Short mmCIF file of C-alpha atoms and ligand atoms in Angstrom, two decimals:
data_model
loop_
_atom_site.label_atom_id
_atom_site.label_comp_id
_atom_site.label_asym_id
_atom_site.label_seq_id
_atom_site.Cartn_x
_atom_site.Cartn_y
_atom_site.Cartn_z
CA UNK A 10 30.87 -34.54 8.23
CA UNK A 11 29.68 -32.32 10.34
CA UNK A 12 30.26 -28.09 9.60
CA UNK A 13 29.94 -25.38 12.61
CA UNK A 14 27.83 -22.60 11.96
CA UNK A 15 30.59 -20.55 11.06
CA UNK A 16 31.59 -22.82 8.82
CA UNK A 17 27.81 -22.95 7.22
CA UNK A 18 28.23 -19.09 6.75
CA UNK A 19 31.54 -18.96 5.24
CA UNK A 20 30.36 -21.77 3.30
CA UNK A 21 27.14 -19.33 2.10
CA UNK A 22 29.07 -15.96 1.85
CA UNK A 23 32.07 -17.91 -0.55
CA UNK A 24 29.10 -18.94 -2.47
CA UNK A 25 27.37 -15.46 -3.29
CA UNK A 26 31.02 -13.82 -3.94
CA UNK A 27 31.60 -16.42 -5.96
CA UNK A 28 27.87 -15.90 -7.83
CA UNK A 29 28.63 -12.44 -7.92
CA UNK A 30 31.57 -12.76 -9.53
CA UNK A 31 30.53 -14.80 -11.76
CA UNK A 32 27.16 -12.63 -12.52
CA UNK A 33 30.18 -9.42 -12.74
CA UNK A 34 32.11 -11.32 -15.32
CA UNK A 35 29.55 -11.90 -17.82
CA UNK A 36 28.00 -9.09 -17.52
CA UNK A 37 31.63 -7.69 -18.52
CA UNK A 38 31.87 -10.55 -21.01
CA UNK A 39 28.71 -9.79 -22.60
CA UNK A 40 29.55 -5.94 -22.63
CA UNK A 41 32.79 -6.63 -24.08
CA UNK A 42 31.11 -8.74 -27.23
CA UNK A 43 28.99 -6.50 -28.02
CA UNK A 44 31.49 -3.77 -27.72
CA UNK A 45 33.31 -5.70 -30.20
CA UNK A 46 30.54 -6.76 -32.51
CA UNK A 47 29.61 -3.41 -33.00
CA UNK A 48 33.44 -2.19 -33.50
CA UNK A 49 33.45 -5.00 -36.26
CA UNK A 50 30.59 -3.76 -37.95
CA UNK A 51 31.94 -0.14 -37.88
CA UNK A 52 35.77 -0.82 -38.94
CA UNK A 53 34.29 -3.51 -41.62
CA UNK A 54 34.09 -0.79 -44.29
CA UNK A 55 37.68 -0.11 -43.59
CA UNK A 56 38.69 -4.09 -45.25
CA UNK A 57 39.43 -3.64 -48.46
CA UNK A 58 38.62 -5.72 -51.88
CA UNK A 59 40.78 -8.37 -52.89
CA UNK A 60 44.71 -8.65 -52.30
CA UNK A 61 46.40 -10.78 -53.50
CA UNK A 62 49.28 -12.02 -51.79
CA UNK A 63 52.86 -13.25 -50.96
CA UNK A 64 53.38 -17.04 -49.95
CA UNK A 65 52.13 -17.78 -46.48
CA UNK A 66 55.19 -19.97 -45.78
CA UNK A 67 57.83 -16.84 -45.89
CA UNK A 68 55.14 -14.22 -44.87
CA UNK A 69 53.34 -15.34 -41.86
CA UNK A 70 52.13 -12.10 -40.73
CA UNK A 71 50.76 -10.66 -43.71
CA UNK A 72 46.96 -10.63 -44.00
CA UNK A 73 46.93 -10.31 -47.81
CA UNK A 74 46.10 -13.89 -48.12
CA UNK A 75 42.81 -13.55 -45.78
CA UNK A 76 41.60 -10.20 -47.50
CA UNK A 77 41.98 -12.06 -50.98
CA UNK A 78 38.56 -13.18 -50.47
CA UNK A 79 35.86 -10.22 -51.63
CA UNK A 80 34.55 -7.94 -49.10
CA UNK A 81 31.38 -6.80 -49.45
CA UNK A 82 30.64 -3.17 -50.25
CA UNK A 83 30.50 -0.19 -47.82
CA UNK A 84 28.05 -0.35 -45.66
CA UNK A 85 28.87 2.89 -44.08
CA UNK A 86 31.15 5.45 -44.03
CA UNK A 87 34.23 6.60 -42.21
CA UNK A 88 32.37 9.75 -40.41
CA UNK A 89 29.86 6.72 -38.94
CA UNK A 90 33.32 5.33 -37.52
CA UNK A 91 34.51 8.58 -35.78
CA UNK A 92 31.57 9.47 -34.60
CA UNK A 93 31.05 5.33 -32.89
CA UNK A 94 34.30 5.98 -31.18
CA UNK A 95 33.79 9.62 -30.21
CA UNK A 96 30.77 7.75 -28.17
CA UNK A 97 32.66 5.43 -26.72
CA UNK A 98 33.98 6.59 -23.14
CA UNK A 99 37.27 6.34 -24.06
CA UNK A 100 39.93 7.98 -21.50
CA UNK A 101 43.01 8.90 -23.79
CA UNK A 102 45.51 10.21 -21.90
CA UNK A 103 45.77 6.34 -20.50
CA UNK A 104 46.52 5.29 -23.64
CA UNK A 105 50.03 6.06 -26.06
CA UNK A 106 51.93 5.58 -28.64
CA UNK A 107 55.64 5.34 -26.96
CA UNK A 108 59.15 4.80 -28.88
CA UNK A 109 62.25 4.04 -27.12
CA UNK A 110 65.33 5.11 -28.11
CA UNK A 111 68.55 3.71 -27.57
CA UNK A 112 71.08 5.77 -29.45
CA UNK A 113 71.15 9.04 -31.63
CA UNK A 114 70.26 7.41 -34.95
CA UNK A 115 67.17 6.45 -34.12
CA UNK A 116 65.62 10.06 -32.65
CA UNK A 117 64.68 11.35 -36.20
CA UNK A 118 63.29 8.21 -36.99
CA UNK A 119 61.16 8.39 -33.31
CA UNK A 120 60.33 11.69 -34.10
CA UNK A 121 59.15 10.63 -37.50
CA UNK A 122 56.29 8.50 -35.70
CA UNK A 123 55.28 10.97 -33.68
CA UNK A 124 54.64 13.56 -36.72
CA UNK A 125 52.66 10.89 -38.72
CA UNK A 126 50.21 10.61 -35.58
CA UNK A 127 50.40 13.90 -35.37
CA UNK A 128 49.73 14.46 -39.08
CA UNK A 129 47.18 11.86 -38.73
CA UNK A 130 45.55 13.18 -35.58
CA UNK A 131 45.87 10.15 -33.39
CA UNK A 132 43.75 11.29 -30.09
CA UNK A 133 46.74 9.07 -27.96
CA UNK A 134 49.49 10.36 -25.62
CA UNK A 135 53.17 10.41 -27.34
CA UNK A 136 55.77 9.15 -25.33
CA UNK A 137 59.50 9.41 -25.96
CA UNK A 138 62.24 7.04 -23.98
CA UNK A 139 65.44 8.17 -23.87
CA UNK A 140 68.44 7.88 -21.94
CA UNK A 141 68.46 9.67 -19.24
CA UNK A 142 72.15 10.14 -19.59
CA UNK A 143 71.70 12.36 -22.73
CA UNK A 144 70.50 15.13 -20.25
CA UNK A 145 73.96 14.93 -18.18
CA UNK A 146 76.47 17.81 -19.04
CA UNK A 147 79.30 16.74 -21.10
CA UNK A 148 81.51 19.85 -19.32
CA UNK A 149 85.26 18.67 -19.75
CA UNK A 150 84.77 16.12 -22.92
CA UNK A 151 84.56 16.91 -26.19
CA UNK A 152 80.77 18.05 -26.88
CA UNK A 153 79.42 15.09 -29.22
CA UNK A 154 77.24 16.51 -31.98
CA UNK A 155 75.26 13.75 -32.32
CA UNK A 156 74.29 14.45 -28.76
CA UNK A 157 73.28 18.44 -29.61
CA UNK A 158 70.94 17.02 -32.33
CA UNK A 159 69.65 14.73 -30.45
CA UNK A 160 68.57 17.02 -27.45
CA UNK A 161 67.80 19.82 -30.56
CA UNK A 162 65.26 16.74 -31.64
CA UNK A 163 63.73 16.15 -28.64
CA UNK A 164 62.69 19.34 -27.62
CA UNK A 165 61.44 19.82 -31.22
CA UNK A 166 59.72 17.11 -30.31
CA UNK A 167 57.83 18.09 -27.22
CA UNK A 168 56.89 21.54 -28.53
CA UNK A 169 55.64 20.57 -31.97
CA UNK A 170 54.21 17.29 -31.29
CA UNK A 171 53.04 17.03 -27.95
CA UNK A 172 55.71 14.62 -26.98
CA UNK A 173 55.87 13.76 -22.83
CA UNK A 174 59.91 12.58 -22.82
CA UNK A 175 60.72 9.95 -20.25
CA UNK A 176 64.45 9.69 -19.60
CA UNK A 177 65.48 5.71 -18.23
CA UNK A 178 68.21 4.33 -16.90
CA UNK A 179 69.99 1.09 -17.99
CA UNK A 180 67.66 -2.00 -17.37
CA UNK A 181 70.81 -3.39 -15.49
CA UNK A 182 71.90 -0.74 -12.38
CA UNK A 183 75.01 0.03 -12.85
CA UNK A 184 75.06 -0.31 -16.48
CA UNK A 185 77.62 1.58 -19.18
CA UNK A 186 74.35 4.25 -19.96
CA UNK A 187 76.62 5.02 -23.17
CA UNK A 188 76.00 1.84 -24.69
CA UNK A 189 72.53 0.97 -26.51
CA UNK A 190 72.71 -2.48 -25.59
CA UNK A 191 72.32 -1.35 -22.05
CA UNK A 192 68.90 -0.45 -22.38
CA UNK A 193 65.94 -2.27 -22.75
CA UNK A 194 61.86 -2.79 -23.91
CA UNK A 195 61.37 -3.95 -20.62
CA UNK A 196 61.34 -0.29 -19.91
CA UNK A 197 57.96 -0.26 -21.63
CA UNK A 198 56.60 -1.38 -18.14
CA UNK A 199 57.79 1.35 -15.88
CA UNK A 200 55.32 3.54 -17.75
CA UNK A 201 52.15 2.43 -15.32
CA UNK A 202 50.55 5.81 -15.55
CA UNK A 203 49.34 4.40 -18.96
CA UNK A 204 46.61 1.45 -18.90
CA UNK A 205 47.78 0.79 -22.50
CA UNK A 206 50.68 1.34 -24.80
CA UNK A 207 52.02 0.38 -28.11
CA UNK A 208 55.27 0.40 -29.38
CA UNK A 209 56.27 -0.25 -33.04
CA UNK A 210 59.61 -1.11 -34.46
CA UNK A 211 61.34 1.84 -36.35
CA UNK A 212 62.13 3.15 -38.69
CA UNK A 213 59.21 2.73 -40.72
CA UNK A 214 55.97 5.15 -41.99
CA UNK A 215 52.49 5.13 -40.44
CA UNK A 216 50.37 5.19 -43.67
CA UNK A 217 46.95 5.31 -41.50
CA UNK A 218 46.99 5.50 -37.38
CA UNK A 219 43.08 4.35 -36.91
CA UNK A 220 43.31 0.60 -37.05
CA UNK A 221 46.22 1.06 -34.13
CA UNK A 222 44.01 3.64 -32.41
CA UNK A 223 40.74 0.92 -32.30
CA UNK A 224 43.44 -1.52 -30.98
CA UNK A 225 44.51 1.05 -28.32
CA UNK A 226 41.27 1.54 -27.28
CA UNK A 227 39.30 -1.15 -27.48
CA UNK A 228 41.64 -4.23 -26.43
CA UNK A 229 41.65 -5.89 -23.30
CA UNK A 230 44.73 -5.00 -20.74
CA UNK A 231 47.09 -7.92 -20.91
CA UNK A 232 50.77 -7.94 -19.65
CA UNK A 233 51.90 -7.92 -23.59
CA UNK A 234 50.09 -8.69 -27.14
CA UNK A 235 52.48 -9.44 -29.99
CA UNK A 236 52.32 -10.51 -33.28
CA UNK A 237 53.05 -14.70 -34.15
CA UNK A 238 56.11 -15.15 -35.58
CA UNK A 239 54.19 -17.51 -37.49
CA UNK A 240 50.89 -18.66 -38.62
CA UNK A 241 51.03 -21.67 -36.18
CA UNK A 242 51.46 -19.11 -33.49
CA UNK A 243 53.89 -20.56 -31.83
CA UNK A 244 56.09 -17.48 -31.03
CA UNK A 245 56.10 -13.84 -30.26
CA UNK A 246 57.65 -11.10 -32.00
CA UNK A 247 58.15 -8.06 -30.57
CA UNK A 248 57.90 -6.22 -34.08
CA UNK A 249 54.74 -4.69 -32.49
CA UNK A 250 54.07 -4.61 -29.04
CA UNK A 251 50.63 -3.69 -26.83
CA UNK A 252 51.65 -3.38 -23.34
CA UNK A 253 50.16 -3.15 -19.72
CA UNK A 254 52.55 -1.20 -17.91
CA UNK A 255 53.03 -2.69 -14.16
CA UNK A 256 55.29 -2.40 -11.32
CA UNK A 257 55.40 -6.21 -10.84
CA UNK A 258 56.30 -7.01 -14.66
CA UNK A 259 59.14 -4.35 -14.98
CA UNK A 260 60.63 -5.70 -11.81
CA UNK A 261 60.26 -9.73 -13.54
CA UNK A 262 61.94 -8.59 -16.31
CA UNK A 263 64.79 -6.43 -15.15
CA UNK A 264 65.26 -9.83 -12.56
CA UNK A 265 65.20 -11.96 -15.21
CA UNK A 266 67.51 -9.81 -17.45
CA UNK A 267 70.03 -9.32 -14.57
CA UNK A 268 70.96 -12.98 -14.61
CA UNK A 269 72.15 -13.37 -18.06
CA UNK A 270 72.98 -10.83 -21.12
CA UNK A 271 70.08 -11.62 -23.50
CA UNK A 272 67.90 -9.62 -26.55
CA UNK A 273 64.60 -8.14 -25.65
CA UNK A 274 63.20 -10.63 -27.80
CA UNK A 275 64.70 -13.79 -25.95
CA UNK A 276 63.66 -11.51 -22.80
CA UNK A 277 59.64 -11.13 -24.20
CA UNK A 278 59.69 -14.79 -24.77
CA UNK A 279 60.93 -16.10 -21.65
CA UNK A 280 58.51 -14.11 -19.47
CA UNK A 281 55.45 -13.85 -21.29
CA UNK A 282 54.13 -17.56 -22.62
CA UNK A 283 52.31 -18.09 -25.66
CA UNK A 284 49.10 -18.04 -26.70
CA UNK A 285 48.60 -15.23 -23.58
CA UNK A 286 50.84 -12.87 -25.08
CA UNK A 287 50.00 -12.94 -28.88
CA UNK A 288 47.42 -10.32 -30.34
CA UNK A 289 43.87 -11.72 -30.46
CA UNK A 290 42.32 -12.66 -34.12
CA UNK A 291 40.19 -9.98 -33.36
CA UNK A 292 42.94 -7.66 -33.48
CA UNK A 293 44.64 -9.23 -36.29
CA UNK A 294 40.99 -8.55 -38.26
CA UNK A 295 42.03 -4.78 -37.80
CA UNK A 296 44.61 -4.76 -41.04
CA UNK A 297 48.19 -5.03 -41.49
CA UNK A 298 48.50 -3.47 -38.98
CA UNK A 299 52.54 -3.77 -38.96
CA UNK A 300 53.76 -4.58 -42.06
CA UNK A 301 57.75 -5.41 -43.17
CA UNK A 302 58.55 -3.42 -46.65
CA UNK A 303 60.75 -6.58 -47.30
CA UNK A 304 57.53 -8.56 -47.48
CA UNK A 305 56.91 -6.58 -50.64
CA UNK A 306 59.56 -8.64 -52.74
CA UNK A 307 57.40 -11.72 -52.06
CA UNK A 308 54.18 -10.18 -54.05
CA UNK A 309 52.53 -12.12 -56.61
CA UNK A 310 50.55 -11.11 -60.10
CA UNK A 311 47.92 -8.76 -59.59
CA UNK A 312 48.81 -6.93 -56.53
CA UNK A 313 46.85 -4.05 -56.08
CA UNK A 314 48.79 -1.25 -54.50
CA UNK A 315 45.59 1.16 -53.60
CA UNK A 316 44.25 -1.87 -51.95
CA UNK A 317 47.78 -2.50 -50.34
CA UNK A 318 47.77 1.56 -48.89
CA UNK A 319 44.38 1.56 -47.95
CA UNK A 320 44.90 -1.58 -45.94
CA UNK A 321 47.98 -0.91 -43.93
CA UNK A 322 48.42 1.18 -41.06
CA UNK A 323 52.01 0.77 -40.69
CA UNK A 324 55.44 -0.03 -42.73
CA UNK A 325 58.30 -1.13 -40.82
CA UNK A 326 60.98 0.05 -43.55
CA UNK A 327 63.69 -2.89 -42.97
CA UNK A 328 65.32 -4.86 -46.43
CA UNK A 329 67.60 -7.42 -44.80
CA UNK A 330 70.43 -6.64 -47.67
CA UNK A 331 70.06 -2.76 -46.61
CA UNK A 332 71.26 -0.58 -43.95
CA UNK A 333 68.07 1.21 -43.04
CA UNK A 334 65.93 4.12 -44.73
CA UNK A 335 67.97 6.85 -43.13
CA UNK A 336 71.16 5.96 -45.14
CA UNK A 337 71.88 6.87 -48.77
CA UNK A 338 72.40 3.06 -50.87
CA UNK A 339 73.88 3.39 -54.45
CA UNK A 340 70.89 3.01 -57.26
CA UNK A 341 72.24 -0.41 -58.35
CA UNK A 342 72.27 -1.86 -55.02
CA UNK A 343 68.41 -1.14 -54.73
CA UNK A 344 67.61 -2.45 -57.87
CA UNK A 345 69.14 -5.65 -57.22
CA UNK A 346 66.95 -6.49 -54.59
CA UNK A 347 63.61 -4.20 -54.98
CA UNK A 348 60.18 -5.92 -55.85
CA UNK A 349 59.96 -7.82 -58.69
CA UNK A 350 56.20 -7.27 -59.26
CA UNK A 351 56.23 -4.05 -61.17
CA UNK A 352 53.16 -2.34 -58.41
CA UNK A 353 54.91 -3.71 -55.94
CA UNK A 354 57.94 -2.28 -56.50
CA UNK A 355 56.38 1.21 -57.30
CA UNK A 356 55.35 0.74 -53.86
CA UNK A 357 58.37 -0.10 -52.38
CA UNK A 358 60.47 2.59 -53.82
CA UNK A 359 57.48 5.41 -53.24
CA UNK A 360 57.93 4.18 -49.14
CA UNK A 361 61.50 4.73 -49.56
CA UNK A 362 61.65 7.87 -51.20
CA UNK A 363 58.71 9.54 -48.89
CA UNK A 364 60.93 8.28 -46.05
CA UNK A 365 63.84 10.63 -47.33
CA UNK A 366 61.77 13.39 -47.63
CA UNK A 367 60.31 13.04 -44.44
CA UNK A 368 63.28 12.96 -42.73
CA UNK A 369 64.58 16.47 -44.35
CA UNK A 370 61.27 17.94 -43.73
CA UNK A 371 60.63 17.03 -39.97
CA UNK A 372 64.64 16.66 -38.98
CA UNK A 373 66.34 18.58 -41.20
CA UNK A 374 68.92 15.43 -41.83
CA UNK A 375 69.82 14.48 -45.04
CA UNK A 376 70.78 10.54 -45.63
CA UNK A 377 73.84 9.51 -44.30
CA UNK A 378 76.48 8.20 -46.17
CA UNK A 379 76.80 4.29 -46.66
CA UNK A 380 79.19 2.21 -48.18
CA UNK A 381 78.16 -0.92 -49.47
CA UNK A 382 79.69 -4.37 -47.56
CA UNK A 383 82.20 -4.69 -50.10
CA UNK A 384 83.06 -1.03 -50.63
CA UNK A 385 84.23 -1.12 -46.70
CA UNK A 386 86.40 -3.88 -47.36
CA UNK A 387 88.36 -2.55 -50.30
CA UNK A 388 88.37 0.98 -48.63
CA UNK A 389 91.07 1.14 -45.35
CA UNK A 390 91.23 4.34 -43.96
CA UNK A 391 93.64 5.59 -41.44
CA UNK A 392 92.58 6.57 -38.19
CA UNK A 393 92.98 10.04 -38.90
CA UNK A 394 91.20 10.18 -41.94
CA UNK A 395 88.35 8.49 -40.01
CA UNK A 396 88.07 10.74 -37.53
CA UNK A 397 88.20 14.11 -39.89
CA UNK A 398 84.96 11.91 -41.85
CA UNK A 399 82.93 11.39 -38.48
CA UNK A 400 83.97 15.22 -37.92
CA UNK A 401 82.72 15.96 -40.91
CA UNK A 402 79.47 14.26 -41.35
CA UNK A 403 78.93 15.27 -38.02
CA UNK A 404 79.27 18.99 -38.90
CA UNK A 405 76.64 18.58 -41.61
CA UNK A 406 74.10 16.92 -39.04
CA UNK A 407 74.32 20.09 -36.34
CA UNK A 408 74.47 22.81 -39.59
CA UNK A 409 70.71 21.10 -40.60
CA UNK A 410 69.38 21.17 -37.18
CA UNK A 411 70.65 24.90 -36.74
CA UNK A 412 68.72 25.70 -40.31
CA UNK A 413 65.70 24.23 -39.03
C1 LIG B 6 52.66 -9.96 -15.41
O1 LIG B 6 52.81 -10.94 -16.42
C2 LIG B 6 52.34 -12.21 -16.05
C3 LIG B 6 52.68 -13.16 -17.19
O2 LIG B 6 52.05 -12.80 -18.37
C4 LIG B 6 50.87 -12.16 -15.73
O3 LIG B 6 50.41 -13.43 -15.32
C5 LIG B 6 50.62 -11.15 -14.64
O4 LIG B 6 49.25 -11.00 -14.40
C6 LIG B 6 51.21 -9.80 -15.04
N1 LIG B 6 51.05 -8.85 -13.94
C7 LIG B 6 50.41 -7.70 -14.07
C8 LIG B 6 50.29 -6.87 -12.83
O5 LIG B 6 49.93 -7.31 -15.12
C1 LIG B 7 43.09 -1.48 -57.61
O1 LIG B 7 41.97 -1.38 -56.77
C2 LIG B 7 41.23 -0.18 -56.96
C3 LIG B 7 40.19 -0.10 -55.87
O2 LIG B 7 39.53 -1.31 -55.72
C4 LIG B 7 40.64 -0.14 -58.36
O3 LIG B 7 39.91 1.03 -58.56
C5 LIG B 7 41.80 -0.20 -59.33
O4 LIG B 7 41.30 -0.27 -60.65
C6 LIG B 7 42.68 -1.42 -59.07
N1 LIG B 7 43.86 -1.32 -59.89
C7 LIG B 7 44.24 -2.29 -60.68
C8 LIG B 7 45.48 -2.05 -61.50
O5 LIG B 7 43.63 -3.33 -60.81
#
């Protein structure tokens, strides 16, 4: 065959981008390995001694198992950390920390986060999602209280922790904005003046921030990193999320979520394939770095609970049998299902209980009343009598925040 001479110089010029490239990405490549050998060899000190651990089968995510093999001893110390990552040209206020709310109940528990990073003097933005229909004047209705604490929160928010506060809209136009269900993770993606975000399932406490912080700043921007829902990595979960906001991927998703009702996590799964979207082993080497309290029940002889605080970075606080941390469950209901492992349980009930006093001290709330499955049953109340009980626990939620 014979080629033109434009076709020879095409030919030529396709062939040095394409060695350039090439010569760009490994240079990038080769950057990016050392970058993370080095990270390695500063975070190492942070892996603790033996844990012992829960089953794999049931616990899929927890790293116990891995860390039950002996770590070597400290090789240096946590100052030699900071000071690797003050080096690093790292720009921050790219990177955050953002929770997304979807109804009142889960503010305090939002702005719970936020204070821990705070608290633990997490060098990443804050963000707040709310709904942007919490700003709109209720003039004519009856004012909802839940509503004054909730804006009460959120401003305590911004001025004590450095919160920005992004109000959304319903992931589907048109949406009911008073219903949670109308709003979505996929909002995550409309915030593209970040490079990188995480978002972690609440409620739950943030027992160290650093391990999240090295996987803020030192991953690689992909559409979404999630945990496996399972060792064989089949699945995402969207437990813990690391996102790279974009224009193009909040506009799939809200597409995608227009043509059917469906959960964020049947939404996550659809649009972002596995292996792509699940979080490298090199971030998985960081710790538990999200961590279910429930997973606590399945510890074995010899758990080590220093070794267990040391190693987390976060709890998600959720017991299947229980309502949440924010509401008030009668003693005997917790002891039938705590931890049977005696450290383990000490644990468990030491989460719990700093929970409740975290909420007081940053929120002002108390726990909110709960009655047990089979309570609810047995007790019918009128109408009327339900209504003076919202009034009244409601009353108690605005006469904390005006205390505060
Ligand atoms: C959006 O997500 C898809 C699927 O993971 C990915 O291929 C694409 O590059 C992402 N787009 C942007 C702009 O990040
Ligand atoms: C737990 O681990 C810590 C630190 O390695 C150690 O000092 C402590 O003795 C261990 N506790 C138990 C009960 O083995």
């Amino acid at each position: 065959m014979l080629l033109t001479g434009g076709q020879v110089s095409m030919a030529i010029s396709s062939t040095i981008v394409f060695t350039f490239t090439s010569l760009l990405f490994l240079s990038g490549y080769v950057l990016q390995q050392k970058t993370v050998h080095s990270l390695q060899a500063a975070i190492k000190p942070r892996l603790p001694k033996p844990l012992p651990a829960p089953t794999p089968e049931t616990v899929p995510l927890n790293l116990n198992v891995k860390w039950a093999r002996p770590v070597g001893s400290r090789p240096g110390s946590d100052a030699d950390f900071e000071q690797y990552i003050s080096e690093q040209n790292i720009d921050w206020s790219r990177l955050g920390y953002v929770q997304l709310v979807k109804e009142h109940v889960e503010v305090c528990s939002a702005m719970m986060l936020f204070g821990d990073l705070y608290r633990l003097k997490s060098p990443a933005k804050r963000v707040l999602l709310f709904p942007r229909a919490w700003l709109e004047d209720a003039t004519g209705k009856v004012v909802d209280p839940y509503l004054g604490t909730s804006r009460r929160l959120l401003r305590m928010a911004a001025r004590r922790y450095g919160v920005v506060l992004m109000p959304m809209e319903p992931i589907i136009e048109g949406a009911d904005s008073s219903l949670p269900s109308s709003y979505s993770l996929a909002s995550l993606f409309s915030l593209i003046d970040y490079e990188r975000i995480i978002h972690l399932s609440s409620p739950g406490l943030l027992l160290d921030s650093s391990p999240l912080d090295s996987l803020l700043a030192f991953s690689k921007s992909e559409p979404v990193a999630g945990l496996p829902a399972s060792a064989e990595r089949r699945e995402l979960l969207t437990s813990l999320l690391l996102i790279h906001p974009s224009v193009e991927n909040y506009s799939r998703l809200r597409k995608l979520r227009l043509t059917q009702p469906m959960t964020d996590l049947d939404l996550f799964r659809k649009s972002f394939p596995v292996p792509d979207s699940l979080l490298s082993a090199w971030s998985m080497s960081l710790g538990n770095l999200f961590y279910e309290s429930t997973w606590l029940r399945n510890s074995i002889e010899g758990f080590n609970s220093t070794i267990f605080t040391e190693a987390t970075a976060y709890v998600h606080l959720s017991d299947p049998e229980l309502p949440g941390p924010e509401y008030d469950v009668p003693y005997y209901d917790r002891v039938r299902i705590r931890p049977k492992n005696e450290e383990a349980r000490v644990v468990w009930e030491k989460l719990y209980e700093t929970f409740r006093q975290r909420r007081m001290e940053i929120c002002g709330l108390d726990l909110e009343t709960w009655n047990s499955p089979v309570l609810q049953a047995e007790t019918i109340m009128d109408e009327s009598e339900v209504v003076a009980e919202e009034g009244r626990v409601a009353g108690e939620i605005v006469q904390h925040a005006q205390n505060l």
